[in-house]
Coordinates of C-alpha atoms in Angstrom, one line a residue:
Chain Y
S61 CA -33.1 -16.0 -4.1
H62 CA -29.8 -17.7 -4.9
I63 CA -28.5 -15.0 -2.6
A64 CA -27.1 -15.6 0.7
Q65 CA -29.7 -15.4 3.8
P66 CA -28.0 -13.0 6.5
G67 CA -27.6 -14.8 9.7
G68 CA -25.6 -18.1 8.7
P69 CA -22.7 -18.6 11.0
H70 CA -20.5 -16.3 12.1
P71 CA -17.2 -16.8 13.7
V72 CA -17.1 -15.1 16.9
K73 CA -14.2 -12.4 17.3
T74 CA -14.5 -9.0 16.5
R75 CA -12.2 -7.1 14.8
E76 CA -11.4 -3.0 14.9
S77 CA -14.2 -1.5 13.7
R78 CA -14.4 -0.2 10.0
H79 CA -14.8 3.2 9.0
R80 CA -18.5 3.4 7.6
R81 CA -20.0 -0.1 8.2
R82 CA -22.8 -0.2 10.2
P83 CA -22.9 -2.4 13.2
S84 CA -25.4 -5.3 11.9
S85 CA -22.8 -5.5 9.0
P86 CA -21.6 -9.0 9.2
A87 CA -17.6 -8.1 8.3
L88 CA -17.6 -6.5 11.5
H89 CA -17.1 -10.1 12.6
R90 CA -14.2 -11.3 10.1
P91 CA -10.7 -11.1 11.5
A92 CA -9.0 -7.8 10.2
A93 CA -6.1 -9.8 8.2
M94 CA -8.6 -12.3 6.4
A95 CA -10.5 -10.2 3.4
P96 CA -13.3 -11.4 2.0
A97 CA -13.7 -12.7 -1.7
K98 CA -14.4 -10.1 -4.0
W99 CA -14.5 -9.9 -8.2
L100 CA -13.8 -6.3 -10.0
M101 CA -16.2 -6.4 -12.6
H102 CA -16.1 -3.5 -15.3
W103 CA -19.3 -2.2 -17.8
H104 CA -17.7 -3.5 -21.8
P105 CA -20.4 -1.3 -24.1
N106 CA -21.0 -1.9 -27.3
P107 CA -19.2 -1.2 -30.6
G108 CA -19.9 2.5 -31.2
V109 CA -21.7 3.6 -27.4
T110 CA -20.5 5.8 -25.6
L111 CA -20.0 5.6 -21.9
N112 CA -22.6 8.0 -20.2
T113 CA -23.8 8.4 -16.3
Q114 CA -27.0 6.6 -16.9
I115 CA -26.0 3.2 -17.4
L116 CA -24.6 3.9 -13.6
S117 CA -27.7 5.1 -12.5
E118 CA -29.5 2.1 -13.7
A119 CA -26.8 -0.3 -12.2
C120 CA -27.8 2.3 -8.7
G121 CA -31.0 1.7 -9.5
C122 CA -30.9 -2.5 -10.3
A123 CA -29.0 -3.2 -6.8
E124 CA -31.6 -1.0 -5.4
S125 CA -33.7 -3.5 -7.0
L126 CA -32.5 -6.5 -5.6
G127 CA -33.3 -5.1 -1.7
G128 CA -29.8 -3.7 -0.7
T129 CA -29.4 -0.8 0.7
K130 CA -27.1 2.1 0.0
D131 CA -24.6 2.7 3.0
G132 CA -21.8 5.5 1.4
R133 CA -19.6 6.3 -0.6
W134 CA -16.8 4.5 -2.1
K135 CA -13.0 5.3 -3.5
T136 CA -10.3 3.5 -4.9
S137 CA -7.2 5.7 -7.2
I138 CA -4.9 4.4 -9.3
I139 CA -1.7 6.2 -10.3
F140 CA 0.3 6.0 -13.2
Y141 CA 3.5 6.5 -12.7
R142 CA 6.7 7.1 -15.9
P143 CA 10.5 7.1 -15.1
M144 CA 11.8 10.3 -14.8
T145 CA 14.4 10.7 -17.4
R146 CA 17.6 13.3 -17.7
D147 CA 16.4 16.0 -18.4
G148 CA 13.4 15.7 -16.3
A149 CA 10.6 16.0 -18.6
G150 CA 9.9 12.4 -18.5
G151 CA 9.1 12.8 -22.2
A152 CA 11.7 10.2 -24.4
Q153 CA 10.5 6.7 -23.8
Q154 CA 11.7 5.1 -25.8
N155 CA 15.3 5.9 -24.6
L156 CA 14.9 3.7 -21.3
P157 CA 17.7 1.3 -20.0
P158 CA 16.0 -2.3 -21.3
D159 CA 15.6 -3.0 -16.8
V160 CA 13.0 0.7 -16.8
P161 CA 9.6 -0.3 -16.1
R162 CA 8.0 2.2 -18.1
E163 CA 5.1 2.8 -15.9
L164 CA 4.8 1.1 -12.6
L165 CA 0.2 2.2 -10.9
G166 CA -0.4 3.1 -7.1
V167 CA -3.0 1.6 -5.9
A168 CA -4.9 3.1 -2.9
L169 CA -7.3 0.9 -1.7
H170 CA -10.8 2.8 -0.2
E171 CA -10.9 -0.2 2.5
R172 CA -7.4 0.4 3.8
P173 CA -6.4 4.1 3.8
G174 CA -3.6 3.3 5.7
L175 CA -2.7 1.3 2.5
Y176 CA -0.2 2.0 -0.7
F177 CA -0.2 -1.2 -3.4
S178 CA 2.5 -0.9 -6.3
I179 CA 2.4 -2.9 -8.8
L180 CA 4.5 -3.7 -12.2
R181 CA 2.8 -5.8 -14.5
N182 CA 5.6 -6.2 -16.4
Q183 CA 7.1 -8.4 -13.7
R184 CA 4.0 -9.9 -12.2
L185 CA 5.2 -8.1 -9.4
V186 CA 2.3 -6.6 -6.6
L187 CA 4.3 -4.1 -3.8
Q188 CA 2.0 -3.6 -0.6
A189 CA 3.2 -1.2 2.1
D190 CA 2.4 2.1 4.1
A191 CA 1.0 4.8 2.4
A192 CA 4.4 6.6 3.6
F193 CA 6.0 4.9 0.9
S194 CA 4.2 7.0 -2.2
Q195 CA 6.4 9.8 -0.5
V196 CA 9.3 7.1 -0.5
M197 CA 8.0 7.0 -4.8
E198 CA 8.3 10.9 -4.5
K199 CA 11.5 11.9 -2.5
L200 CA 13.0 9.1 -5.0
Q201 CA 12.2 11.2 -8.4
S202 CA 13.0 7.9 -10.5
F203 CA 9.4 8.1 -10.9
K204 CA 7.1 10.3 -11.4
A205 CA 3.4 10.6 -11.1
R206 CA 1.6 11.5 -14.0
V207 CA -2.1 10.4 -14.2
N208 CA -4.0 9.9 -10.7
L209 CA -7.8 7.7 -12.2
N210 CA -9.7 7.3 -9.1
F211 CA -12.4 4.5 -8.6
E212 CA -15.9 6.2 -6.7
G213 CA -19.3 6.0 -6.3
F214 CA -21.9 4.0 -4.0
Q215 CA -22.2 1.0 -2.0
Y216 CA -24.7 -1.3 -1.5
Q217 CA -25.5 -4.1 1.5
L218 CA -27.2 -7.2 0.1
G219 CA -27.6 -10.0 2.0
D220 CA -24.3 -11.2 2.6
F221 CA -22.7 -8.9 -0.2
C222 CA -22.0 -5.3 -0.3
L223 CA -21.5 -4.0 -4.0
R224 CA -20.0 -0.8 -4.8
I225 CA -20.3 0.5 -8.0
G226 CA -18.3 3.2 -9.3
K227 CA -17.2 5.3 -11.9
C228 CA -13.6 5.6 -13.2
V229 CA -12.6 9.5 -13.3
P230 CA -9.7 11.2 -14.0
N231 CA -8.6 13.7 -10.6
N232 CA -10.3 16.3 -10.7
T233 CA -11.8 16.0 -13.8
E234 CA -15.1 15.0 -14.8
T235 CA -14.6 12.6 -18.2
L236 CA -16.3 9.6 -17.5
R237 CA -13.5 6.9 -18.2
G238 CA -15.3 3.4 -17.3
I239 CA -17.8 2.5 -15.3
M240 CA -16.9 -0.2 -13.4
M241 CA -18.3 -2.1 -10.2
E242 CA -16.9 -4.4 -7.1
V243 CA -19.5 -7.4 -5.5
E244 CA -17.2 -8.6 -1.6
Y245 CA -18.8 -12.0 -0.7
Y246 CA -17.8 -11.6 3.5
P247 CA -18.8 -15.3 4.4
L248 CA -16.0 -16.3 2.7
S249 CA -11.9 -15.8 1.5
S250 CA -11.3 -18.6 -0.4
I251 CA -11.7 -17.3 -4.2
E252 CA -11.9 -21.3 -5.4
K253 CA -14.7 -21.7 -2.7
S254 CA -16.8 -18.8 -3.2
R255 CA -16.4 -19.1 -6.8
A256 CA -19.9 -20.4 -7.7
I257 CA -22.1 -18.5 -5.4
M258 CA -20.6 -15.4 -7.2
V259 CA -21.3 -16.8 -10.7
D260 CA -24.6 -17.1 -9.4
F261 CA -24.9 -13.1 -8.1
F262 CA -24.0 -11.9 -11.8
D263 CA -26.5 -14.5 -12.9
I264 CA -28.7 -12.7 -11.8
W265 CA -27.0 -9.9 -11.8
Q266 CA -27.4 -9.2 -15.3
E267 CA -30.7 -10.7 -15.6
T268 CA -31.8 -7.7 -14.2
L269 CA -30.0 -5.6 -15.5
A270 CA -30.8 -6.6 -18.8
K271 CA -34.6 -5.4 -18.5
K272 CA -33.5 -2.1 -18.5
S273 CA -32.1 -3.0 -22.3
L274 CA -28.7 -1.3 -21.8
P275 CA -26.7 -0.8 -24.6
G276 CA -23.1 -3.3 -23.0
R277 CA -22.6 -5.2 -20.5
F278 CA -20.4 -5.5 -17.5
I279 CA -17.7 -8.8 -17.4
H280 CA -15.7 -10.0 -15.1
V281 CA -12.0 -10.4 -16.1
E282 CA -10.4 -13.6 -14.9
S283 CA -7.0 -12.2 -12.9
N284 CA -3.9 -14.2 -13.0
F285 CA -2.9 -13.9 -9.4
A286 CA -1.0 -17.8 -9.3
E287 CA 1.1 -15.7 -11.8
Y288 CA 2.0 -12.6 -9.2
G289 CA 2.6 -15.2 -6.0
L290 CA -1.0 -14.6 -4.7
S291 CA -2.6 -17.4 -2.7
D292 CA -6.3 -18.8 -3.2
H293 CA -7.5 -17.0 0.4
Y294 CA -8.5 -13.7 -0.9
S295 CA -6.7 -10.7 0.1
F296 CA -5.7 -6.4 -0.5
Q297 CA -3.3 -7.2 -2.8
H298 CA -5.7 -8.9 -4.9
T299 CA -7.3 -6.1 -4.8
A300 CA -4.9 -4.5 -6.4
V301 CA -4.3 -7.0 -9.5
Q302 CA -7.8 -6.7 -10.4
Y303 CA -7.9 -3.1 -10.2
A304 CA -4.7 -3.2 -12.4
T305 CA -7.3 -5.6 -14.8
C306 CA -9.7 -3.8 -14.8
L307 CA -8.0 -1.2 -15.8
Q308 CA -6.4 -2.4 -18.3
Q309 CA -10.7 -3.9 -19.9
L310 CA -11.3 -0.2 -19.3
M311 CA -8.6 1.5 -21.4
A312 CA -9.3 -1.3 -24.3
A313 CA -12.5 -0.5 -24.1
V314 CA -12.1 3.5 -24.5
R315 CA -9.4 2.7 -27.2
A316 CA -12.2 0.2 -29.7
Chain C
M1166 CA 30.2 13.5 25.3
R1167 CA 33.7 14.7 25.9
G1168 CA 36.5 14.2 23.5
A1169 CA 38.6 16.4 21.4
G1170 CA 35.7 17.9 18.7
A1171 CA 32.3 16.7 21.1
E1172 CA 31.2 20.5 22.0
Q1173 CA 31.1 20.5 18.1
I1174 CA 28.6 18.1 17.6
S1175 CA 25.4 19.5 17.1
I1176 CA 22.0 17.8 16.9
L1177 CA 21.3 16.9 13.4
V1178 CA 18.4 17.4 11.6
R1179 CA 16.7 15.4 8.8
T1180 CA 13.1 14.8 7.4
I1181 CA 12.7 10.9 7.5
V1182 CA 9.8 8.6 5.8
E1183 CA 9.5 5.2 6.6
S1184 CA 7.2 2.8 5.3
K1185 CA 6.4 -0.9 6.4
A1186 CA 6.8 -3.6 3.2
S1187 CA 6.1 -6.5 2.5
S1188 CA 8.6 -9.3 2.0
N1189 CA 8.8 -8.7 -1.7
V1190 CA 10.6 -5.3 -1.4
L1191 CA 13.8 -5.8 -2.0
R1192 CA 12.5 -8.0 -5.6
Y1193 CA 9.8 -4.4 -6.5
F1194 CA 13.5 -2.1 -6.1
Y1195 CA 15.6 -4.2 -8.6
G1196 CA 12.8 -4.5 -10.3
I1197 CA 12.3 -0.4 -11.5
G1198 CA 16.5 -0.3 -12.5
Y1199 CA 17.7 0.2 -8.7
K1200 CA 20.7 -1.7 -8.4
L1201 CA 23.0 -2.8 -5.8
D1202 CA 25.7 -0.8 -4.2
H1203 CA 27.3 -1.8 -1.4
E1204 CA 26.0 -3.8 1.8
I1205 CA 26.7 -3.0 4.8
L1206 CA 26.0 -4.7 7.9
K1207 CA 24.8 -2.8 11.6
V1208 CA 25.3 -4.9 14.8
G1209 CA 24.0 -3.7 17.7
F1210 CA 21.3 -3.2 20.6
A1211 CA 18.0 -0.4 20.0
F1212 CA 16.0 1.0 22.6
R1213 CA 12.6 3.0 22.7
F1214 CA 11.1 5.1 25.2
Q1215 CA 8.7 8.1 25.9
R1216 CA 10.5 10.9 27.9
G1217 CA 9.6 13.8 26.7
A1218 CA 9.8 13.0 23.2
Q1219 CA 9.6 9.2 21.6
F1220 CA 13.0 8.9 21.5
T1221 CA 15.5 5.7 19.8
V1222 CA 18.4 5.0 20.4
T1223 CA 20.2 2.6 19.2
V1224 CA 24.3 1.2 20.3
T1225 CA 26.0 0.2 16.4
S1226 CA 28.7 -0.9 15.2
A1227 CA 29.4 -0.7 11.1
N1228 CA 30.3 -4.3 9.3
K1229 CA 31.6 -5.1 6.0
M1230 CA 31.4 -8.3 4.1
P1231 CA 34.3 -9.9 1.9
K1232 CA 31.6 -11.0 -0.2
L1233 CA 28.0 -11.3 -0.9
H1234 CA 25.4 -11.5 2.6
A1235 CA 28.5 -12.9 4.0
T1236 CA 27.5 -12.1 7.6
D1237 CA 29.7 -14.9 9.2
E1238 CA 32.4 -13.6 8.1
A1239 CA 31.7 -9.8 9.0
V1240 CA 34.6 -7.5 9.6
Q1241 CA 34.5 -4.4 11.9
V1242 CA 34.9 -1.2 10.4
T1243 CA 36.2 0.2 13.2
P1244 CA 37.0 -2.5 16.1
G1245 CA 36.8 -1.4 19.3
I1246 CA 34.5 1.4 19.0
Q1247 CA 30.5 1.6 18.7
L1248 CA 28.4 4.1 17.1
V1249 CA 25.4 6.2 19.3
E1250 CA 22.5 7.0 18.2
I1251 CA 20.3 9.1 19.6
T1252 CA 16.4 10.0 17.3
A1253 CA 13.4 11.6 18.1
P1254 CA 10.9 12.7 15.2
A1255 CA 9.7 16.2 16.0
A1256 CA 6.5 17.8 13.6
A1257 CA 6.6 21.3 13.3
N1258 CA 4.0 22.3 16.7
N1259 CA 6.0 19.8 18.8
Y1260 CA 9.7 21.5 17.6
N1261 CA 10.7 23.4 19.6
D1262 CA 9.5 20.7 22.8
V1263 CA 12.0 17.9 20.7
V1264 CA 15.1 20.0 20.7
S1265 CA 15.4 19.9 24.2
A1266 CA 14.2 16.6 25.8
V1267 CA 16.8 15.0 23.1
T1268 CA 19.8 18.0 24.4
S1269 CA 18.5 18.0 27.8
F1270 CA 18.5 13.7 27.9
C1271 CA 22.0 14.0 25.9
E1272 CA 23.9 15.8 28.5
Y1273 CA 22.2 13.2 31.0
L1274 CA 24.3 10.2 28.8
A1275 CA 27.5 13.1 28.6
P1276 CA 29.6 11.4 31.1
L1277 CA 29.3 7.3 29.5
L1278 CA 30.0 8.3 26.3
H1279 CA 33.6 9.5 24.6
L1280 CA 34.0 10.6 21.5
S1281 CA 37.2 8.0 19.6
K1282 CA 38.6 8.3 16.4
P1283 CA 38.7 5.3 14.2
G1284 CA 42.0 3.3 14.9
N1285 CA 42.1 5.4 18.3
S1286 CA 39.7 3.9 20.5
T1287 CA 39.5 6.3 23.6
G1288 CA 38.2 2.3 25.1
I1289 CA 36.5 2.9 28.2
V1290 CA 37.5 5.4 30.4
P1291 CA 37.4 5.5 34.5
T1292 CA 35.2 7.2 35.0
A1293 CA 32.0 5.3 32.9
G1294 CA 31.8 2.8 35.9
A1295 CA 30.9 6.2 38.1
A1296 CA 28.9 7.9 35.9
A1297 CA 26.6 5.1 34.6
A1298 CA 26.1 4.4 38.4
S1299 CA 25.0 7.4 39.6
L1300 CA 22.8 7.8 36.3
M1301 CA 20.7 4.5 38.0

C-alpha cells in the first residue's frame, strides 16, 4: 500500500492536547508551532451537473473503504466582508476610494478556534490574529460581514493521514454551495518534501472514487504561497490561504 | 491623588478589545484604506500584578517626534510630568469587586501622586519619600 503506516519515529516532545484527537494520534506528539502539510481539494462537478450530498456520502464511504476511522466532526468558517459606504447600506460599491478593497475574508479554522485570519486577496496579505480581532473589525465599522460560509463534515484518521470531507453551506441554511476535502500528512511540515506523498495519496483517492462513477472529480489547485510571503514550512496561514483559493474555485464552478 | 481637582477624577470604564496580531498588521490596515493620522512615542514602565483584580499600572511620558518614526529626536509633551494609569479588566459578573479593588488600590497610592497641570509641575513633593517608605 502507498499509504504510510504508523509506527515510524515520532518527535519525543509532547504538546498541548488538541480537542477531538484520540491519544494515540500521531498529531499529539508534534510541537505546537509546526502544522502538518495539508492539501485542500474541491469537488468540480461535470458541466451541467448540480451538486448533491450523495457525492459527500460516497466520498466518506471511500475514506472508510480505505481503512479510515471516523473520529469526529470539523467546521471551518469564512466570512465575507464588504466596505461600509457612507449611507451605511454597503450598497454603492462603485463609489469606493481606489485604495479600499472591495472585499476581505475572515477565516476561523477548526484546528485553532482561538485564532482568526484575515485575507486581502488583492494585496496577497494574510493576517493572523486572535479570535477577538473579529470584534475589532465590528467596532471599526469600516467593513461589514455580509456572508458567512461554513465548511463542515466528518474527519477520518488514515494511518499518517487525516482526511476531512465536507460541504460548504451558508450559515443557518442547508443550501449546498460546494464540496471539498482536506488531506493532512502528519509526519511532514515541508510543502516540497510532502508533495510526492500527497500526489501518491491523491492518485489512490481518485482511483477509489472513480469506481463510484460520480459526475465530477476532486481537484487540488495550488495556492501561490510565495506571493503571500509564506515559506515552505506549512502553517495555519497556509491553510487560510488555501481556503481562499478553494472558495474562489467553488464559486467559479457554481457560475460555470 | 492630591492637588487641585484630584477629588473630581473618577474611575473611567471603557470597553476594550485586545488582540495579538502578526507583524504585517500595520500593512493590513493600510491595505484596507486606513491612513496614518499621528504618531506618539510613549516611554515608561508597566507593572502587572494581582491584588483583588488583575492590575496593570503604567507610568509613562508622551513624546512627539519632528519626523515620522524619529524616536531618537522625541520631545516630551509635558516635561517633568508623567501619566500614571491604573487599569483592571472587569466583566459583568465581577464588576463590583473590580471597582472596589481599584478604588482601594488608588487610595493606597494616593500619597505618592500629585496632580500637576501641564507647564505647572508640582515636582516631587517633600512628603513623597516618607509616603513611599511607609508603603514598603
